[in-house]
CSV table of C-alpha atoms in Angstrom, one decimal:
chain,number,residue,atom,x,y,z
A,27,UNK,CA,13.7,-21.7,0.4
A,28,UNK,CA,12.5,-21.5,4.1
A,29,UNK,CA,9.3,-19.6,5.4
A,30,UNK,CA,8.0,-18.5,8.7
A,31,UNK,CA,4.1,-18.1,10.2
A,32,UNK,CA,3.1,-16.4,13.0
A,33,UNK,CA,-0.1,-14.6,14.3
A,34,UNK,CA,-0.1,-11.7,16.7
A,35,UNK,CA,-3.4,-11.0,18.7
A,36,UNK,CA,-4.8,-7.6,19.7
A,37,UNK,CA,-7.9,-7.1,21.6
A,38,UNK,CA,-7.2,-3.0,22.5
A,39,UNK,CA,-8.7,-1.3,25.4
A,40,UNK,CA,-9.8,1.8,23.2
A,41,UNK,CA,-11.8,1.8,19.9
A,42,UNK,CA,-8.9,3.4,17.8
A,43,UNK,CA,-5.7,2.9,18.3
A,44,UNK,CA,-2.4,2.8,17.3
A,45,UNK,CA,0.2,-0.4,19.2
A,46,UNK,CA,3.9,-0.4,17.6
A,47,UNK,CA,4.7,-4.1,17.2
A,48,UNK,CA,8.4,-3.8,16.0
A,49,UNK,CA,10.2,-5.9,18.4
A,50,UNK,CA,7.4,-8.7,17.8
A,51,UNK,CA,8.6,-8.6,14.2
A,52,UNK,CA,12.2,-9.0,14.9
A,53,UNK,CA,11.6,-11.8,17.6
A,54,UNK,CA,9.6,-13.5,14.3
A,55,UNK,CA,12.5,-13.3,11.8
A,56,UNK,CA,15.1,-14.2,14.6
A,57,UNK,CA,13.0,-17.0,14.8
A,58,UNK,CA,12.8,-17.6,11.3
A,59,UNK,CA,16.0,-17.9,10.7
A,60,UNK,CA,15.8,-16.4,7.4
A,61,UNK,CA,19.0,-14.2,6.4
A,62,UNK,CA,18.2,-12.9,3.4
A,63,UNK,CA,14.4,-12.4,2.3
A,64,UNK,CA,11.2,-10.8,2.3
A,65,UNK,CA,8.4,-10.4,6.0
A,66,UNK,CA,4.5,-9.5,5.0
A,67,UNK,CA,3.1,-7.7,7.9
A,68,UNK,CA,-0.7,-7.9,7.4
A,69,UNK,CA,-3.7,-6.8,9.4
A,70,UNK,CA,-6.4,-10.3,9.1
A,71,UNK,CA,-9.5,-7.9,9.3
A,72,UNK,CA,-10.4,-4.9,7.1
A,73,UNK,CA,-11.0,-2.0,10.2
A,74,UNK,CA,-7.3,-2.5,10.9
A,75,UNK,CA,-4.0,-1.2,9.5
A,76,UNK,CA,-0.3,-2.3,9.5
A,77,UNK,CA,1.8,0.6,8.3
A,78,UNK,CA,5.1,2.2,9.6
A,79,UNK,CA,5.9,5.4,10.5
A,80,UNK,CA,7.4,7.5,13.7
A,81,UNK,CA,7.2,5.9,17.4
A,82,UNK,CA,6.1,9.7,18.0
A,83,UNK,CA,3.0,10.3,20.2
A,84,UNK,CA,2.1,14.0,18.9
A,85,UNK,CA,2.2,12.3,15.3
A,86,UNK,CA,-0.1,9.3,16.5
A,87,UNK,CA,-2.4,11.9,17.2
A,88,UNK,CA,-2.0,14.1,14.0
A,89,UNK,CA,-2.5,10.8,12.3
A,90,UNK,CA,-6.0,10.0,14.7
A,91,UNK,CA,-7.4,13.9,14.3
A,92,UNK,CA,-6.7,13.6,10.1
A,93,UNK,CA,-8.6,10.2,9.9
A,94,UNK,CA,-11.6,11.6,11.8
A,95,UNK,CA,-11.9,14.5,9.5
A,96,UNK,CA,-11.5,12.4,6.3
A,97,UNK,CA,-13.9,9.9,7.7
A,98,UNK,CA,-15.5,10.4,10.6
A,99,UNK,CA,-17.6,8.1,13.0
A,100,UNK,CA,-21.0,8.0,12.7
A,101,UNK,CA,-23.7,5.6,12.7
A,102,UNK,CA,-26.1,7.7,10.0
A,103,UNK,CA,-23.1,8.5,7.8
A,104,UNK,CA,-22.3,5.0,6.2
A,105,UNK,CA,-24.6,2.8,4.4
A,106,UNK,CA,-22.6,0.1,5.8
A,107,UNK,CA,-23.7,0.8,8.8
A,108,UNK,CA,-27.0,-1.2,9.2
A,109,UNK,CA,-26.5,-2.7,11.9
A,110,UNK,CA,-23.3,-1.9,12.4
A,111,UNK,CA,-21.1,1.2,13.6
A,112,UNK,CA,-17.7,0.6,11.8
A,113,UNK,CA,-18.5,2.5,8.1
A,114,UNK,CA,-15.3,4.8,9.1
A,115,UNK,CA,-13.4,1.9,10.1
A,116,UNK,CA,-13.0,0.7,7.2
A,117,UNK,CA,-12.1,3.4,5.3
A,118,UNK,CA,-9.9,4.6,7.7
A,119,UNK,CA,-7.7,1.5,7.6
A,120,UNK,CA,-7.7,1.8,4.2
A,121,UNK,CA,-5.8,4.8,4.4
A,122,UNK,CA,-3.5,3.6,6.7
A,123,UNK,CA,-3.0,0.5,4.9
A,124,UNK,CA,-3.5,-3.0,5.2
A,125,UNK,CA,-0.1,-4.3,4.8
A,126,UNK,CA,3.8,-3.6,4.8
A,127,UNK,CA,6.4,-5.8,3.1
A,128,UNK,CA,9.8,-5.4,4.7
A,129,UNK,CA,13.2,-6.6,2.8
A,130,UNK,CA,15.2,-9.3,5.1
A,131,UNK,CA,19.3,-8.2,5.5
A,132,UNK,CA,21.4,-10.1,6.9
A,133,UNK,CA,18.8,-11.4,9.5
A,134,UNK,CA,17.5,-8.3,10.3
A,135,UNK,CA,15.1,-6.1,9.1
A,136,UNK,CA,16.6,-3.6,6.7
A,137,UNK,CA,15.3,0.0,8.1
A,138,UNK,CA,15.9,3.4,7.5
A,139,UNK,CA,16.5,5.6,10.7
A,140,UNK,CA,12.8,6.3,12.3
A,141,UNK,CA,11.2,2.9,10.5
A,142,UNK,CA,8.8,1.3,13.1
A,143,UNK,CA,5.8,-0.8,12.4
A,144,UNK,CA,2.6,0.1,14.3
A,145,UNK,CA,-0.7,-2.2,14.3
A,146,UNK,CA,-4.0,0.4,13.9
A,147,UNK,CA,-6.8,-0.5,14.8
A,148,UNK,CA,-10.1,1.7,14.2
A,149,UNK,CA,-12.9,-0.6,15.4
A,150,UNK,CA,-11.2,-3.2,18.7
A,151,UNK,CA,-12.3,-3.9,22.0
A,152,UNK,CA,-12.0,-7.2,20.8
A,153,UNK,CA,-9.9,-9.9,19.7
A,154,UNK,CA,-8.3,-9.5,16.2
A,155,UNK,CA,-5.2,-10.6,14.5
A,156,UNK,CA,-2.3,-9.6,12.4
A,157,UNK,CA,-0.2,-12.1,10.0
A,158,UNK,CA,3.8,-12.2,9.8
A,159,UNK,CA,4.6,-14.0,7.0
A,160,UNK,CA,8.5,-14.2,6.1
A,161,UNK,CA,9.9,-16.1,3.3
A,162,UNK,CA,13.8,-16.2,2.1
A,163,UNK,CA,17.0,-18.6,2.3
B,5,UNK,CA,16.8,-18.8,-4.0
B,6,UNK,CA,18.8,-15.9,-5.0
B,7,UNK,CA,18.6,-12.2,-3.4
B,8,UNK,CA,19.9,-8.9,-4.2
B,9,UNK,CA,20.1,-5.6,-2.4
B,10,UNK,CA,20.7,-2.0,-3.0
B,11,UNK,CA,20.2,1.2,-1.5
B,12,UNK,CA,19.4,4.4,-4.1
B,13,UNK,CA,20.7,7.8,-2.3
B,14,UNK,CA,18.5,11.0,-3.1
B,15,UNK,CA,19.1,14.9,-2.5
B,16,UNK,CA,15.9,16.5,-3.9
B,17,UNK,CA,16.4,20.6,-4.7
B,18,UNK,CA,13.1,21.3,-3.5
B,19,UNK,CA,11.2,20.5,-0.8
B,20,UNK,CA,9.1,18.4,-2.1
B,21,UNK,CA,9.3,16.3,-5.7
B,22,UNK,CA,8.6,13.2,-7.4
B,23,UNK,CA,11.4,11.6,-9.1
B,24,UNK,CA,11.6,9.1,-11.8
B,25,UNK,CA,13.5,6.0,-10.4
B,26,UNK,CA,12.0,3.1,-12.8
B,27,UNK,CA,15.6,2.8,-14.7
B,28,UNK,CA,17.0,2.5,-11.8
B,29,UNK,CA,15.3,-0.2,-10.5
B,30,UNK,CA,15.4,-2.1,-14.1
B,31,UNK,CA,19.3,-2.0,-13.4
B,32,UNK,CA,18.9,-3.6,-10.5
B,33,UNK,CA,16.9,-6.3,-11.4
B,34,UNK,CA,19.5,-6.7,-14.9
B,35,UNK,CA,22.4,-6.8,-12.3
B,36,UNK,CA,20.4,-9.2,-9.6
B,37,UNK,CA,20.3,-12.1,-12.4
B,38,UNK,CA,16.8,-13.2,-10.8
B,39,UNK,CA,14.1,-14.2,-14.0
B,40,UNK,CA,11.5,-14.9,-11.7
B,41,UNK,CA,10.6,-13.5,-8.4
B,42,UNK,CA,9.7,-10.1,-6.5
B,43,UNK,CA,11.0,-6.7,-6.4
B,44,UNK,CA,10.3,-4.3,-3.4
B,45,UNK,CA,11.0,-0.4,-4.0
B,46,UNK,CA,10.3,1.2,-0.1
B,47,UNK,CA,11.2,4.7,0.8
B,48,UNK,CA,13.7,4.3,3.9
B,49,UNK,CA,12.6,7.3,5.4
B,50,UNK,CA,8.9,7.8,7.2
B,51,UNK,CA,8.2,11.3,5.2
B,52,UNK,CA,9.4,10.2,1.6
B,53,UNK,CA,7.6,7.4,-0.4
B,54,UNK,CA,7.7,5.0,-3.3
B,55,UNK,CA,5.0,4.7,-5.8
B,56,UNK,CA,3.4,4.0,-9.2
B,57,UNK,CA,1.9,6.0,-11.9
B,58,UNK,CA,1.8,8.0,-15.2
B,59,UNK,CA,5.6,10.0,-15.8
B,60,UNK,CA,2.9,13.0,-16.7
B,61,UNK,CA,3.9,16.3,-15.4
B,62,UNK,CA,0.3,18.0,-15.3
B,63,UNK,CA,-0.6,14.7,-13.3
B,64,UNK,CA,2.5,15.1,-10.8
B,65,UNK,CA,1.2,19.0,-11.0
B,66,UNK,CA,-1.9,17.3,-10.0
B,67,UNK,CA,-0.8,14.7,-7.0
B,68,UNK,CA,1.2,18.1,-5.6
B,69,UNK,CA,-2.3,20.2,-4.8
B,70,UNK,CA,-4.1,17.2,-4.1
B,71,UNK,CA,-1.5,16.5,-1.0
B,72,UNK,CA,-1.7,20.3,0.4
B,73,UNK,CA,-5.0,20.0,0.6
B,74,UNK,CA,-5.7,17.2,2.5
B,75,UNK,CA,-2.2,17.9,4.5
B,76,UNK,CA,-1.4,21.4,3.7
B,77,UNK,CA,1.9,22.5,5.2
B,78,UNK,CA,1.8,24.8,8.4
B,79,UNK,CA,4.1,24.8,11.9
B,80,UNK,CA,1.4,25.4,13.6
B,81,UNK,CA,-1.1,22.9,12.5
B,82,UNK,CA,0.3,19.6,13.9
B,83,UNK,CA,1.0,18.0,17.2
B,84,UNK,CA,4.0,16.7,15.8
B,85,UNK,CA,5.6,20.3,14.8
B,86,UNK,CA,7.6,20.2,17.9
B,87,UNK,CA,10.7,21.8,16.8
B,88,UNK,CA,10.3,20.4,13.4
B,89,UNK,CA,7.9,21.4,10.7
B,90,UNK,CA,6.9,18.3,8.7
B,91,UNK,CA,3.7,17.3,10.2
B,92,UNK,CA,2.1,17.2,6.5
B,93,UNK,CA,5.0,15.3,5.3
B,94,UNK,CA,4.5,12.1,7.2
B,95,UNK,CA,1.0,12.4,6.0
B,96,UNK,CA,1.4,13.3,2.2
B,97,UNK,CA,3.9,10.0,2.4
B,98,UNK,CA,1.0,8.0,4.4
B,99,UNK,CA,-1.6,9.0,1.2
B,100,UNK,CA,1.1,7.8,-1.6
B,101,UNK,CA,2.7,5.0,0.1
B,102,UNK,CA,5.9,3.8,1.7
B,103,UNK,CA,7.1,0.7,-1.2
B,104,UNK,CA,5.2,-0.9,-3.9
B,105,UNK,CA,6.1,-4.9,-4.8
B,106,UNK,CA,6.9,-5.3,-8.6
B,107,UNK,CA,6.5,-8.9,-10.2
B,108,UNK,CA,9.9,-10.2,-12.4
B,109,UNK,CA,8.8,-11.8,-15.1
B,110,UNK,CA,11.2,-13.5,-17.6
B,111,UNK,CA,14.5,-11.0,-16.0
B,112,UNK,CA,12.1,-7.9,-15.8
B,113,UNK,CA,9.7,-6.0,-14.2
B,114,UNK,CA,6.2,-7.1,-15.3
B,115,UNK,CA,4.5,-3.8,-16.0
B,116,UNK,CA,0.9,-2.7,-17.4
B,117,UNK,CA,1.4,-0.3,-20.6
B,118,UNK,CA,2.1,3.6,-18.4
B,119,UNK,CA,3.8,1.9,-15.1
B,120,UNK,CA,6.2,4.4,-14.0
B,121,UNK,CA,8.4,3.7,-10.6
B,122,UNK,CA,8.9,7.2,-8.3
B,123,UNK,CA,10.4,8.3,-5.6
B,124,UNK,CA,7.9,11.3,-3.7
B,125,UNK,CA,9.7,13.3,-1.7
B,126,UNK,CA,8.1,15.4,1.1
B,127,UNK,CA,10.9,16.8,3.3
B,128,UNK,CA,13.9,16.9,1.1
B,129,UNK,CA,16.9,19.3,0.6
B,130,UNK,CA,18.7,16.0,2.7
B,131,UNK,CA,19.9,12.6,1.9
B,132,UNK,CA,17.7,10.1,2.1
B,133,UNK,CA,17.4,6.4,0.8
B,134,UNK,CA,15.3,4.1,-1.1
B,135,UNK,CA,16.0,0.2,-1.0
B,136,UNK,CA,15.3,-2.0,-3.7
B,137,UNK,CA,15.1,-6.0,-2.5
B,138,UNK,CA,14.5,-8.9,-5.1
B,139,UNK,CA,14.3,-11.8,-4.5
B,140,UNK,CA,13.7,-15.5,-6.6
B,141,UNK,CA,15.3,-17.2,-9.2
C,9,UNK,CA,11.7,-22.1,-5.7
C,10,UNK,CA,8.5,-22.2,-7.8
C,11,UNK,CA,6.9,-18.9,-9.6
C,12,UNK,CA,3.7,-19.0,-10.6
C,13,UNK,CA,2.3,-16.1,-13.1
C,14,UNK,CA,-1.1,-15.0,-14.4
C,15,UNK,CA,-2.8,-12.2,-16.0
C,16,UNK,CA,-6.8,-11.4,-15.4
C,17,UNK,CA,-9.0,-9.2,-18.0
C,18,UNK,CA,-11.2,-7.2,-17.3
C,19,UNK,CA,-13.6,-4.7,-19.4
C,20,UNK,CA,-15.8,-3.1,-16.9
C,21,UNK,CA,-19.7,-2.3,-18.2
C,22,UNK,CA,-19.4,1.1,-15.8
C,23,UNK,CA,-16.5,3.9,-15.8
C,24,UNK,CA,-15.9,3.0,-11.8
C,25,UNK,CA,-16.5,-0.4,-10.7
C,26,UNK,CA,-15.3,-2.7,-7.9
C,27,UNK,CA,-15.1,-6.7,-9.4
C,28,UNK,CA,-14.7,-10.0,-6.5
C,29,UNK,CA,-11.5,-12.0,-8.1
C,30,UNK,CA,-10.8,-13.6,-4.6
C,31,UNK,CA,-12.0,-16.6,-6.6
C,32,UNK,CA,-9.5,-16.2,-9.8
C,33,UNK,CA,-6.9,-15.8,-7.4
C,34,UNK,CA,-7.7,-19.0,-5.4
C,35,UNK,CA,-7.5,-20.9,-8.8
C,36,UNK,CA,-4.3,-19.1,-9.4
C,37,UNK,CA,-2.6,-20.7,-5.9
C,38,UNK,CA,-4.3,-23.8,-6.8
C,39,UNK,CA,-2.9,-24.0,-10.1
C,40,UNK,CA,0.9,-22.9,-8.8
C,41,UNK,CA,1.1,-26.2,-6.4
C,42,UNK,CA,3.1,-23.9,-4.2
C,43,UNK,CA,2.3,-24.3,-0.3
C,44,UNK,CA,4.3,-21.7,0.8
C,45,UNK,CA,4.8,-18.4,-0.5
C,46,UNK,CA,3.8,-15.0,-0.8
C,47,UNK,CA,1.3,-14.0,-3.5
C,48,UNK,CA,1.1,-10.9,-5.3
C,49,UNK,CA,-2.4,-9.0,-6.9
C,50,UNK,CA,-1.2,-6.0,-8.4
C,51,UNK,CA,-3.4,-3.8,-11.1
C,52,UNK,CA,-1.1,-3.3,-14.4
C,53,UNK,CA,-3.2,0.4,-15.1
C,54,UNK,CA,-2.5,3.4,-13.3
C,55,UNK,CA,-6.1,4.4,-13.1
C,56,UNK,CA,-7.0,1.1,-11.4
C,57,UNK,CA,-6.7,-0.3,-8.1
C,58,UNK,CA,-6.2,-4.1,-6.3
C,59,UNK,CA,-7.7,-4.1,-2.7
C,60,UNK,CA,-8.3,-6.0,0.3
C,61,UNK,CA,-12.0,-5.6,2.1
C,62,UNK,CA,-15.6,-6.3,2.5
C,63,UNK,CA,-17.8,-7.9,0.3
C,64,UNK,CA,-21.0,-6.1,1.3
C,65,UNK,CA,-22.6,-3.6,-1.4
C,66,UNK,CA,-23.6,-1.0,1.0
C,67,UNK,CA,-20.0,-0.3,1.8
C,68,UNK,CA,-18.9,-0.4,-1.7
C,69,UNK,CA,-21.0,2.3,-2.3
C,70,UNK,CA,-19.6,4.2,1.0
C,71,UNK,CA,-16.3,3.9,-0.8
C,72,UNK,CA,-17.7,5.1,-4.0
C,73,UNK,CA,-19.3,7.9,-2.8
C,74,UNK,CA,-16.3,8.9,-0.2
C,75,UNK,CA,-13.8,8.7,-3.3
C,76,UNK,CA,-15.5,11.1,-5.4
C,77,UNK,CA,-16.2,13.7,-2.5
C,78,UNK,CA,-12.1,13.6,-1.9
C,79,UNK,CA,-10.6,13.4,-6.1
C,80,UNK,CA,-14.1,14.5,-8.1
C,81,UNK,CA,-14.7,13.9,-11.4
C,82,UNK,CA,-14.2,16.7,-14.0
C,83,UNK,CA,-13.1,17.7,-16.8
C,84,UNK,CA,-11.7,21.1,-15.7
C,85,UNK,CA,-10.5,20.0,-12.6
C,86,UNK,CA,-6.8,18.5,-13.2
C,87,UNK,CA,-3.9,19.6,-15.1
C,88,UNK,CA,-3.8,16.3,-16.5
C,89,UNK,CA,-7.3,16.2,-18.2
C,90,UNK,CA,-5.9,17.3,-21.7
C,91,UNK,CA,-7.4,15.7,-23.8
C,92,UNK,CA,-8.1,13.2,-21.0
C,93,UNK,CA,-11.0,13.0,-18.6
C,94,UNK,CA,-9.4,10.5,-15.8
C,95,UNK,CA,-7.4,13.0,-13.4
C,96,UNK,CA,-9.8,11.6,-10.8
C,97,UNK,CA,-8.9,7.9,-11.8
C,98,UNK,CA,-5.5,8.5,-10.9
C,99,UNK,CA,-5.6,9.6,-7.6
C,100,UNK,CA,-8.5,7.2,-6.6
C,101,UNK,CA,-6.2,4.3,-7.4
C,102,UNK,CA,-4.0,5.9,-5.4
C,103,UNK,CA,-6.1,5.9,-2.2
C,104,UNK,CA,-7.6,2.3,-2.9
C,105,UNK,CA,-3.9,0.9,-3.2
C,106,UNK,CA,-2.4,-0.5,-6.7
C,107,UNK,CA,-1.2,-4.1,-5.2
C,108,UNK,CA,-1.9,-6.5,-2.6
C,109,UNK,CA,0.6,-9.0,-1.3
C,110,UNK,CA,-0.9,-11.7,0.8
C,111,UNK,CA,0.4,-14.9,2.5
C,112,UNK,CA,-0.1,-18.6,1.4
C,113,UNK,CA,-0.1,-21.4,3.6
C,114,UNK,CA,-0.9,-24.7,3.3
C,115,UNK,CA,-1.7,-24.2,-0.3
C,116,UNK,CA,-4.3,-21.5,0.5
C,117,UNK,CA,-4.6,-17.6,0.9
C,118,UNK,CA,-4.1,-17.0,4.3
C,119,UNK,CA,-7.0,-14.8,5.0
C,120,UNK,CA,-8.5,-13.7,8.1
C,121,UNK,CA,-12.8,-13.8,8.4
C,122,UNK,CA,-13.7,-11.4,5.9
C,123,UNK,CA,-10.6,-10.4,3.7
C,124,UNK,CA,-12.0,-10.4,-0.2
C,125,UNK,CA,-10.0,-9.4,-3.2
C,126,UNK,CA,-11.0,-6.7,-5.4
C,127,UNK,CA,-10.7,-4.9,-8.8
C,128,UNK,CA,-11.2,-1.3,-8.3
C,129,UNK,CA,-11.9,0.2,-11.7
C,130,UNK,CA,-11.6,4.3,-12.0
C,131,UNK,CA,-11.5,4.5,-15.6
C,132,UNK,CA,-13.2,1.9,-17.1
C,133,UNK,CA,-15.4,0.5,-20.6
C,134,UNK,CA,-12.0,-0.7,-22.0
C,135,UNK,CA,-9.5,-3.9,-21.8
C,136,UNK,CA,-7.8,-3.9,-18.6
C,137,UNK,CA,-5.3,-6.2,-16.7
C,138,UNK,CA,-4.1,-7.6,-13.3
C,139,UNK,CA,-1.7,-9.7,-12.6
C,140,UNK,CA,-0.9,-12.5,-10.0
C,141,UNK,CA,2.4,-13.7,-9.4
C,142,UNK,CA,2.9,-16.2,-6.7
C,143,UNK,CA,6.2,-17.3,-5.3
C,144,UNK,CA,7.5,-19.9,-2.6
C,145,UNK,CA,7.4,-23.9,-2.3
């Protein structure tokens, strides 16, 4: 069995947003090596997503406007935020998800058509990670 | 380290429905050989997902009116309905996840007492894919 | 390729409860030897959850509170509450996630700053599981 590490850093110029990382995927399991296996995509902090969906901006903003009104920013609405100004961040990521697991084919990863994997972040402006983590033959 | 991969092909009738795919999957994990190791389920397609639950129709009933209101369906009520109309689809999917990661335990899938393995559609009446991966021993 | 599997119990003292088992899970990857892998934290109940966040009360209670505005309690409020009362449960799991799959390296949980492991009980006073099952080298 052979497995592959890598970290990505983020540090976005906005408080939410959404970065699609795809080609820093591939580049990892072309490095890997691996033919045949499975690649954890993970944010490393809990106000940040990894999920996949459509490289389509009018969606990225569908997605932003649904989050605000499911959970929306605001320094008096949390009782996590003592101190702090991220309440919504968390449970927005938590929507989003923290993770995707992605099957290994053949070296590649095995899509569908309109599969792309996007980092979210919902609290940046500063320097945050995200884990690959592939493991396979 | 052994691997196995298939692709399931779905057709829903309606445009949206939750189909039971845990047989399915067991076959899959019969005809891998593998005794120990991990299964991913992931829809291959951004507005369809995979996920776990009760096989309960009043529950599915449930899941259904839960979706439309928090995404209800509407042309005109996402940035993304651009000549399409499936806005709330890529949302409904985003609330009931894109794959779920099943344990094989002794040459099956290692399930709680009510685990049930579906496929929810949200934009059917198409073909679309799921892909089971398993890997181990 | 070594597998590694274990089940937790848990019989919560409320009906909705979230339990630290970043610990147990530690032990677990200890206990495996592997150094490599990919470890999975899935609840085996469908009215349960496995999640990756903070380990600060004030939030927990945000995500309490934020659950039951968006899938209420009641007895007349699902299809699926007869001769049940846990419609809610299910579709709380379902936002907090049923499964985690996180990386190991170098023996250990590959976490970032503040990642903890929970058990999100929905439906609890009653024998529950979760299961780990860590594979890799």
């Amino acid at each position: 069995m052979k497995s592959y590490t890598e970290e990505l850093w983020f540090n976005t110029a906005n408080r939410q947003e959404f970065v699609n990382i795809t080609s820093q995927v591939e580049k990892a399991v072309d490095k890997s090596g691996i033919k045949e296996g499975l690649c954890l995509v993970n944010a490393m902090h809990i106000t940040a997503s990894v999920f996949i969906n459509d490289n389509e901006s009018g969606l990225h903003r569908d997605f932003m406007k649904w989050l605000e009104k499911l959970a929306p920013y605001g320094k008096d609405k949390y009782e996590h935020n003592v101190g702090e100004d991220n309440g919504d961040s968390h449970i927005k990521r938590t929507l989003m998800g923290r993770e995707v697991v992605v099957a290994v084919t053949n070296g590649e990863l095995h899509f569908g058509p309109w599969e792309q994997i996007f980092y979210g972040e919902f609290d940046g402006k500063r320097r945050k990670r995200v884990l690959i983590k592939i493991i396979g033959e």
